[in-house]
Amino acid sequence: MNTEKDGGTSTERRDAMAARLQSIMDSDGESIGRMTRTANQLSAYAYDQFDATEQLRGEGRKIKENAIENLPALLDQIQKSVESNGGTVHLASSAEDANRIIREIMAREDAEMLVKSKSMTTEELAVNDSLETAGYDVVETDLGEFVIQLADEKPSHLIGPAMHKSPGEIADLFNDTYGLTGDDALSDSPQELTAFAREKVGEQIRQADVGMTGANFVVAETGTLMLVTNEGNARKTAVTPPTHIAVAGIEKLVPSITDLQPFTELIARAGTGQDLTSYISLLTPPVETPIPDFEADTLRPADDREFHLVLVDNGRMAMREDEQLRETLYCIRCGACSNSCANFQELGGHAFGGETYTGGIGTGWEAGVNGTESAAEMGDLCTGCSRCVPRCPVKIDIPWINTVVRDRLNRGGDPDSFDLLVDGLTPDEESTGLDPQKRFFGNIETLAKVGSYAPRVSNAAISSQPGRWLLSQLFGIDSDRTLPALAEETLREWYGARGPQVANPERDVVLYPDLYTEYFDPERGKAAVAVLEALNCRVHIPPVPESGRAPLSQGMVETAREQAESVHSALVSQLDRGRDVVVIEPSDLAMFREEYERLLPEPSFTRLNENSYEILEYVYGLCENGESIDSLSTAAGPLSPVESRLRLRTETVAYHSHCQQRTLGLESYTTELLSDAGYSVRTASVECCGMAGSFGYKQEYAGVSRAVGEELADDFGDTVGELVVASGTSCQEQLGWLYDREVPHPVELLAPPGAD
Amino acid sequence: MTTERVDSFISAVGATATVHTSTVEQFTETVTDVVTEPAIGTAIGLEGVSLDNTPVETDLTPVALEQAQTGVTPATYAIADYGTITVPTDDEGTELVSLYTPQHVAVLAASQLVPNMEAAYERFGAGFAENSETDGAQPQTQVFATGPSATADMGTLVQGVHGPHEVHIILVEDR
Ligand code: SF4
């Protein structure tokens, strides 16, 4: 049954994936976690302290958009400018082509040894393999690259290739490789390791025939390369040997020198949290520096310098033509998206990576240069939490690229024997061949609807042993997890029987019955109704479909688009009546405010975007505009229903916001309101709970999800006697599971008693 | 130059380098105090400023380069907001001297101190473009150098990798 093309059942495949992720977490997780979390915090601080961050992000984005648009003209221009400077430009259509060109230059120069500074593009081309196979010596001069070259491993991060290795592991590697024992053996002191590696590498740079660098940017007008480094190895690599080969993707071209300014000021802030790296070279080769011949102790004239610029297409022109992948070409490879990603922090690029590229944007690069299949394993590790988006210096919608690639992979999948069974329950717009697990979560609304005709029967079936076994076999749902139970009565059933209860309403408000509130947790909806009514709003809860978040997170773009259209149709007459739409679930609000821009016609999107609010953002606004917070349940006032139910009267609250809520800048409304209501509010510095909708339920990812969640729980520390509240469904679930207690939505804490 | 700009440059430099201000007359003394011998240098190109009568050798060879403790070079601009200097490339080997020696001493006229990155780009933006047409006097290569070279690849920040681990900047009052 359900036999996969690579052999084994899908359950076996999911288990194997879970085991692989666990072993990478064990080996790489600690170092990666320490380095990425530090960089992420420094970067947040650097962005915050710099008053031009947003302006320059906008300018940088524009420059890249225009440069990619005008790429053919820039390619013409760079050939002329480099040639007039005295260098040669080679256009390489593929990796093979590039490697052939490089080997030919080596042969023509009669070279034996090449030193290299760090370059992801040369990793993509596998330049080292090509040269070594042809009999040349290749030495990496960036210390991190040097480490992984000795270890024969792949980079685990865009800018920190050896980030997964601890100093102790590096010491062992050096001691083994160079046979250092006894007093000669190196300790795990980073100073000692750096000094040792510097000596080893330094010798090689002085002897090399050819120096190879990448380029962060290439200026078409002048033939100038921008190289961003801290160590100084790229500077030495470029000017010490007589021949310099620079290898760069064609997307690195920008028109003029002044275009480099925004990137100069942003790239380090984004990637490492420095204001600038130690060195940023604006290098226009062949340079005027005389050539030092250390053996002969002479300086040769600079006229002897050779410079070759190898510009690599390898799929990039096709990416440029691809409306969805084009944005990937704006990436300046700063690594910020990886550092800000909770799953990346746990795993690093050996799990969250493809053949060459790592982290969230790696999916776009892999799909573009190595083919969609190479992005297959990594793509699901992006949960769409969106925390990378505000960090990207060129404003790339990284989650969207992951969604698109997932959608393409879904469509390319093989037909599966369970399709017929699943099809009956899952009326989506997707092609057959979709992974049944994705189909299950993507169509959760239909399943919930069907199930809620007889919630007890459904719940009993799901939580029974055979039921869980079936869920794990059919849909890959982790058997340690309990799927949320369906409520006895949906929110709309309750509200239909109860009706609005407000004497003299000031305004009419639509409460969006999100899937989770409607079917699984009507309590948060009832609390929202009570709070809104206490602030003189008449509440309407019309039937509105699921936002499309569920299918979108499984990469089912067309289904999500259908959902978006239906949501808009269901709300349009409400909007026509001038009613505001209030949303409890942040991931659904983020659909209305962000993703719908891609799914709906512009006027429909704008209308929904401008008139929808997160519940406590709205309540905050009401209180700012004349309503009184004293109408709600405050710390000093009457107990809210949830406090009565949990028998907990507390003035201290540990609050966890939601990733997308943070990206939308809405976290502070909740913390301020709770403080205004007299609570003392604690928040954690860890941003992600790790659950991310369906992610934590999936057999293969449950372990990663738990590890991310535990970081959060560690950060919160002791919560005895506190109420833990969270804004997102998934966060409520995850924290509830970690703390083994009910974790309500903050609106429940503010609900006045007696609204039922 | 405004003393305000010099002050903000010095505060941006912070602990990453040491800034010395000097008159043209004091220059010989200032350099002599700062350098560790053996020292090697390239022509500074400022009126009235020379490395004659200082311990700094100007006869560059690869061996002298490897043995030098200090390298003295001109810098083109300094950027007040960042505490950054820009090091030019020339046929005397300024790039090599500023890079291979453990202690780098950069010399520039205080009038070359610009307020921010935008101003720096405006100045050499024009120069780069012009140069690519006419081979003018403006250097075609500039390295923004901010503090010593560094790496975090071995698990924590270590200063002094392939470039210098100590940097001094001498601002010569020229107006
Ligand atoms: S996608 Fe953005 S944040 Fe990620 S590496 Fe590229 S430029 Fe940096």
Coordinates of N, CA and C in Angstrom, one line a residue, chain A residues 34-35 50 141-144 167 170 190 194 198 201 206 222 224 230-233 235-236 239-240 257-258 260-261 264-265 269 275-284 287-290 293-294 297-299, chain B residues 60-63 65-66 82 84 89-93 95-96 98-100 117-118 121 124-125 128-129 132 140-158 160-164:
Chain A
R34 N 23.7 28.8 18.6 CA 24.4 29.8 19.3 C 24.8 31.0 18.4
M35 N 25.3 30.6 17.2 CA 25.8 31.6 16.3 C 24.7 32.4 15.6
F50 N 19.7 52.2 13.5 CA 20.1 53.0 12.3 C 18.9 53.6 11.8
T141 N 40.7 30.2 1.5 CA 41.4 31.1 2.4 C 40.5 31.7 3.5
D142 N 39.2 31.6 3.3 CA 38.3 32.0 4.3 C 38.4 31.0 5.4
L143 N 38.6 31.3 6.6 CA 38.9 30.3 7.7 C 37.7 29.3 7.8
G144 N 36.5 29.8 7.7 CA 35.4 28.8 7.7 C 35.4 27.9 6.5
P167 N 34.5 25.1 18.4 CA 35.9 25.2 18.4 C 36.6 23.8 18.8
I170 N 36.8 21.8 15.7 CA 37.8 22.4 14.7 C 39.2 22.0 15.2
P190 N 39.7 29.7 20.4 CA 39.5 30.3 19.1 C 40.7 31.1 18.6
T194 N 42.6 30.3 15.2 CA 42.7 31.3 14.1 C 44.1 31.5 13.7
R198 N 45.5 30.8 10.0 CA 46.0 32.0 9.3 C 47.4 31.7 8.7
V201 N 47.1 29.1 5.8 CA 46.5 29.7 4.6 C 47.4 30.8 4.0
R206 N 50.7 33.3 -0.6 CA 52.0 33.8 -1.1 C 52.5 33.0 -2.3
T222 N 31.7 50.7 -14.4 CA 33.1 50.9 -14.2 C 33.9 49.6 -14.2
T224 N 33.8 47.6 -11.6 CA 34.3 47.5 -10.2 C 33.5 46.3 -9.5
N230 N 35.5 40.2 6.4 CA 36.0 40.6 7.7 C 37.5 40.2 7.8
E231 N 37.9 39.1 7.2 CA 39.2 38.6 7.5 C 40.3 39.2 6.8
G232 N 40.0 39.8 5.6 CA 41.1 40.3 4.8 C 41.6 39.3 3.8
N233 N 41.1 38.1 3.8 CA 41.6 37.1 2.9 C 41.3 37.4 1.4
R235 N 41.0 40.3 0.1 CA 41.9 41.3 -0.4 C 43.2 40.7 -0.8
K236 N 43.7 39.8 0.0 CA 45.0 39.2 -0.3 C 44.9 38.3 -1.5
V239 N 44.9 40.4 -4.8 CA 46.1 41.2 -5.2 C 47.4 40.5 -5.1
T240 N 47.5 39.4 -4.4 CA 48.8 38.8 -4.3 C 49.2 37.9 -5.5
I257 N 28.5 52.9 -9.4 CA 29.1 52.9 -8.1 C 28.2 53.4 -7.0
T258 N 27.4 54.5 -7.3 CA 26.6 55.0 -6.2 C 25.5 54.1 -5.8
L260 N 25.8 51.2 -5.0 CA 26.3 50.3 -3.9 C 26.1 50.9 -2.5
Q261 N 25.8 52.2 -2.4 CA 25.6 52.8 -1.1 C 24.6 52.1 -0.2
T264 N 26.1 48.8 0.9 CA 27.2 49.0 1.8 C 26.7 49.2 3.3
E265 N 25.6 49.9 3.4 CA 25.2 50.3 4.7 C 24.3 49.2 5.3
R269 N 24.7 45.0 8.6 CA 23.7 45.1 9.6 C 22.7 43.9 9.6
D275 N 27.9 47.3 11.9 CA 27.5 48.5 11.0 C 28.1 48.3 9.6
L276 N 29.4 48.0 9.6 CA 30.1 47.6 8.4 C 31.0 46.4 8.7
T277 N 31.3 45.6 7.7 CA 32.3 44.6 8.0 C 33.7 45.3 8.0
S278 N 34.7 44.6 8.4 CA 36.0 45.2 8.5 C 36.5 45.8 7.2
Y279 N 36.2 45.0 6.1 CA 36.7 45.5 4.8 C 35.5 45.4 3.8
I280 N 35.4 46.5 3.1 CA 34.5 46.4 1.9 C 35.3 47.0 0.8
S281 N 35.8 46.1 -0.1 CA 36.6 46.5 -1.2 C 35.8 46.9 -2.4
L282 N 36.1 48.1 -3.0 CA 35.6 48.4 -4.3 C 36.7 48.3 -5.2
L283 N 36.8 47.2 -5.8 CA 38.0 46.8 -6.5 C 37.8 46.8 -8.0
T284 N 38.6 47.6 -8.7 CA 38.5 47.7 -10.2 C 39.7 47.0 -10.8
V287 N 44.2 45.6 -10.9 CA 44.5 46.7 -10.1 C 46.0 47.2 -10.3
E288 N 46.3 48.4 -9.8 CA 47.6 49.0 -10.1 C 48.7 48.5 -9.1
T289 N 48.3 47.7 -8.1 CA 49.2 47.2 -7.1 C 50.3 46.4 -7.8
P290 N 51.6 46.6 -7.6 CA 52.6 45.7 -8.1 C 52.5 44.3 -7.6
D293 N 56.5 39.0 -5.6 CA 57.0 37.7 -5.7 C 57.8 37.4 -4.5
F294 N 57.2 36.6 -3.6 CA 57.8 36.4 -2.3 C 59.1 35.5 -2.4
D297 N 61.8 37.7 -4.0 CA 61.8 39.0 -3.3 C 61.9 40.1 -4.3
T298 N 61.0 40.1 -5.3 CA 60.9 41.2 -6.2 C 59.5 41.7 -6.4
L299 N 59.3 42.9 -6.8 CA 58.0 43.4 -7.2 C 57.9 43.4 -8.7
Chain B
L60 N 59.9 49.4 -0.9 CA 59.1 48.2 -0.7 C 59.6 47.0 -1.4
T61 N 59.8 45.9 -0.7 CA 60.1 44.6 -1.3 C 59.3 43.6 -0.5
P62 N 59.0 42.4 -1.1 CA 58.2 41.4 -0.5 C 58.8 41.0 0.9
V63 N 60.1 40.9 1.0 CA 60.7 40.5 2.3 C 60.5 41.6 3.3
L65 N 58.2 43.7 3.4 CA 56.8 43.6 3.7 C 56.5 42.6 4.7
E66 N 57.1 41.4 4.6 CA 56.8 40.3 5.5 C 57.4 40.6 6.9
Y82 N 30.9 56.3 10.6 CA 31.2 54.9 10.7 C 32.6 54.7 11.4
T84 N 35.2 54.9 9.7 CA 35.8 54.1 8.6 C 36.8 55.0 7.8
T89 N 44.3 52.1 -3.9 CA 45.2 51.2 -4.5 C 46.1 52.0 -5.4
D90 N 47.4 51.9 -5.4 CA 48.3 52.6 -6.3 C 49.5 51.8 -6.7
D91 N 50.3 52.3 -7.6 CA 51.4 51.5 -8.1 C 52.6 51.4 -7.1
E92 N 52.5 52.1 -6.0 CA 53.5 52.0 -5.0 C 53.3 50.8 -4.1
G93 N 52.1 50.2 -4.1 CA 51.8 49.1 -3.2 C 51.1 49.4 -1.9
E95 N 48.1 49.1 -1.1 CA 47.2 48.0 -0.7 C 47.9 46.9 0.1
L96 N 49.1 46.6 -0.5 CA 49.9 45.5 0.2 C 50.4 46.0 1.6
S98 N 49.1 48.2 3.6 CA 48.0 48.4 4.5 C 47.5 47.0 5.0
L99 N 47.8 46.0 4.2 CA 47.2 44.7 4.4 C 48.1 43.6 5.1
Y100 N 49.3 43.6 4.7 CA 50.2 42.6 5.2 C 50.9 42.9 6.6
M117 N 28.2 58.0 4.6 CA 28.4 57.1 3.5 C 28.0 57.7 2.2
E118 N 26.9 58.4 2.2 CA 26.4 59.1 1.0 C 27.4 60.0 0.4
Y121 N 30.3 58.1 -1.1 CA 30.0 57.6 -2.5 C 29.8 58.7 -3.5
F124 N 33.6 59.5 -4.5 CA 34.4 58.7 -5.4 C 33.5 58.0 -6.5
G125 N 32.2 58.1 -6.4 CA 31.4 57.7 -7.5 C 31.7 58.4 -8.7
F128 N 35.3 57.3 -9.9 CA 35.4 55.9 -10.5 C 34.9 56.0 -12.0
A129 N 33.8 56.7 -12.2 CA 33.2 56.7 -13.5 C 34.1 57.4 -14.5
S132 N 37.2 55.4 -15.4 CA 37.1 54.3 -16.3 C 37.1 54.8 -17.8
Q140 N 41.2 53.9 -8.7 CA 40.1 53.1 -9.2 C 39.7 52.1 -8.1
T141 N 40.4 52.0 -7.1 CA 40.0 51.0 -6.1 C 40.1 51.6 -4.7
Q142 N 39.1 51.4 -3.9 CA 39.1 51.9 -2.6 C 38.6 50.8 -1.7
V143 N 39.3 50.6 -0.6 CA 38.8 49.6 0.4 C 38.3 50.4 1.6
F144 N 37.0 50.2 2.0 CA 36.5 50.7 3.2 C 37.1 49.9 4.3
A145 N 37.9 50.4 5.2 CA 38.4 49.6 6.3 C 37.9 50.2 7.6
T146 N 37.3 49.3 8.4 CA 36.8 49.7 9.7 C 37.4 48.8 10.7
G147 N 38.3 49.3 11.5 CA 38.9 48.6 12.5 C 39.8 47.5 12.0
P148 N 40.3 46.6 12.8 CA 41.2 45.5 12.4 C 40.4 44.4 11.7
S149 N 41.2 43.5 11.1 CA 40.5 42.3 10.5 C 40.0 41.4 11.5
A150 N 39.0 40.6 11.2 CA 38.4 39.8 12.3 C 37.7 38.6 11.7
T151 N 37.4 37.6 12.6 CA 36.7 36.5 12.1 C 35.9 35.9 13.3
A152 N 34.7 35.3 13.0 CA 34.0 34.6 14.0 C 34.0 33.1 13.7
D153 N 34.8 32.7 12.7 CA 34.7 31.4 12.2 C 35.1 30.3 13.1
M154 N 35.9 30.7 14.1 CA 36.4 29.7 15.1 C 35.6 29.7 16.4
G155 N 34.4 30.3 16.3 CA 33.5 30.2 17.4 C 33.3 31.4 18.2
T156 N 34.2 32.4 18.1 CA 34.0 33.6 18.8 C 34.8 34.7 18.0
L157 N 34.5 36.0 18.3 CA 35.2 37.0 17.5 C 36.7 37.0 17.8
V158 N 37.5 36.9 16.8 CA 39.0 37.0 17.0 C 39.5 38.1 16.1
G160 N 42.5 40.3 14.0 CA 43.8 40.1 13.4 C 43.8 38.7 12.7
V161 N 43.2 38.7 11.5 CA 43.3 37.4 10.8 C 44.3 37.7 9.6
H162 N 43.8 37.9 8.4 CA 44.7 38.1 7.3 C 45.2 39.5 7.2
G163 N 44.4 40.4 7.8 CA 44.8 41.8 7.8 C 45.4 42.2 9.1
P164 N 45.7 43.5 9.3 CA 46.3 44.0 10.5 C 45.4 43.7 11.8

